[in-house]
Amino acid sequence: MKHRSRTSIVVLPIWIMLGALRVVAGQAPPAQPRPAAAPASATPSTPAPKRPASRKAWVPPRTPWGDPDLQGVWNDATSTPLQRPSTRAGKDVLSDEEANEFQQELAFELTRDRRDGGPEADVNRAYNDHWMDARRLKITADRRTSLIVDPADGRIPPLVPLSPERQHARAERAAANTRFNAGMPYGPEEMSLPVRCIIRTDSPPYLPTIYNNDFQIFQSPGFVVIAPEMIHSARIIPLDGRPHLGNNLRQWLGDTRGRFDGSTLVLETTNFRADDGVVFQGANPASYKITERLTRVGRDTIKYEFTVEDPTTWTRPWTAMIPWTKIDPAEQMYEYACHEDNFDIVHLLSGARMREKNGEGKR
Amino acid sequence: MRNQSRVMIFGVTGAVVAVGLTVATAGQRTSSARLFPPYTAPRLADGHPDLNGLWQAFVTANIDLDDHQAQSGPHPELLGAYGGWPAGQSIVEGGEIPYRESALARKKQNLENRMKVDVSDDKKWHDLGDPEFKCYMPGVPRATYMPFPFQIVQGSSAYILIAYEFASASRIIRMNWKGDAPTDSWMGWSRGRWEGDTLVVDVTGQREETWFDRAGNYHSDALHVVERYTPVSPFHLMYEATIEDPNVFTRPWKISFPLYRRMEKDVQQLEFKCVPWTEELLFGRFRKTP
């Protein structure tokens, strides 16, 4: 009785998390839908509806108190990368045939289902593959080559010149990552925030990852709440027009204010904590701002767009769009505990100490 | 739906007027609930009472469900009065938790070990220490009387969310859900239904490792909790939980206390992400030494 069902809830493929989450978001992908069925469309946006849609505009349902109704469980998995790969430069939307090839390439990289690395690599790949969300292996139905829609090249804009302090902090972080990847982390704080179970993909922007790409949206009069499955923090968003928290009250997930612009839910988030890794790709939490727009464009689809701006990090704002697809209500959200059974953090640290004892990792 | 028992009304002047002292549905109103004048909560479109809001308990049961005197808390030589814990009265109906004789030793052991941790062996990971001490999700009902607010989000879907400030824990209440908990979890599997104006939540599938308080009161994986949330004023919910666990207790027992609506202008739930504060405690011994 004592050790029953310990396994199903926790667990984090740590090796993958480090690479795939916020540190190297260049490869991160999202979106789910049914690629084959979609007619070619020049505009990068929503997947085609299941039934041949009439030309009539979709009228989104409303809650009894009059807000556009976004309630439900939604999934944002896709293999389409955040940034357009150089192999697809100049091509924002693919033909059917090209899309098929692109999808296969991406799935190969994501699943690691291959035998070219010897037994040890094979075992590592198999472990990570166990967690793979099948929806994560398909590109978006609109066959885009990047989730980024602006700038037009599908790439994160260049950095502005960074202050010496920030350059130093980035170098420190890179050195810690190198130690971690070599199996030699010094202490817990050298690991990424997701590995430490502090924040995971529960912080905006929501980008697809290996698993737990579900989001349940709750609404009540005056509030929208987004509960990502990736960790148990619910993001409670007031819609009553109140001001942001004071400048000295900063949070891991920032502070979000929402409003409806027609049928679009517009979320503005500021007040991020200054801790390393809290905002996207080492941007500057003090000047970082993210604006998300959620529009229900069909019964089963939300168009999720986000714009990130930080004039002390990037030369210009940039925007990405990820379709969210409603999942069968029978497919429930489950609790994602993380810290409670974070065995890996001990394994990684004690493994590193063992390696040191054996004389590994000496410079 | 509005037939809850009319018990007493407190006149403005302080005079107490008894109005139709019915006991027919008295089960719906706990003894504490009877302290409030009759009340009918505002409704949502589906006709059920609107429980939305930011709520908080003000009992000190997280220290000890039973009567407890004021105490210094750990390490007064470091923490002084900052570390002190307030006194509090029992919230247990009848005043005593009905432990099985054989189960009491474990409670005492928990108390002695509440601030010890050892995560060097996966299999013994949870053997020592109060889960709160380690920043673990607190389980139900403890989450309700942690000294932090929680928000109830009730809309027009078949799900009600409760989001707690402590450790950013949350749980989904599935209304009229049929079937058992699919697996164990820290916050359990919550199935809700309405009984008149009371939201009744049946919670099973809780991990056995959660505790009820810092005093080491505990349960097994057979824990079954039935919670009742009843609006008794625009600013109060009466909370009641019946706790059943035949492995540990001789009979079901009950706790109850009011929840208060947080009323500050623009008040909102903030973050209490305590994980970083436990890293040295849990993992420091595996750190590289110079």
Short mmCIF file of C-alpha atoms in Angstrom, two decimals, chain B residues 5-7 20-29 34:
data_model
loop_
_atom_site.label_atom_id
_atom_site.label_comp_id
_atom_site.label_asym_id
_atom_site.label_seq_id
_atom_site.Cartn_x
_atom_site.Cartn_y
_atom_site.Cartn_z
CA SER B 5 -33.12 26.26 8.08
CA ARG B 6 -33.90 29.64 9.44
CA VAL B 7 -32.32 29.59 12.77
CA GLY B 20 -38.75 29.37 13.50
CA LEU B 21 -36.17 27.26 15.22
CA THR B 22 -36.34 24.44 12.71
CA VAL B 23 -33.89 21.62 12.87
CA ALA B 24 -35.24 19.73 9.90
CA THR B 25 -32.31 20.68 7.67
CA ALA B 26 -29.98 21.66 10.46
CA GLY B 27 -27.37 19.34 8.99
CA GLN B 28 -26.80 22.04 6.42
CA ARG B 29 -25.77 24.59 8.97
CA ARG B 34 -25.94 29.32 13.24
#
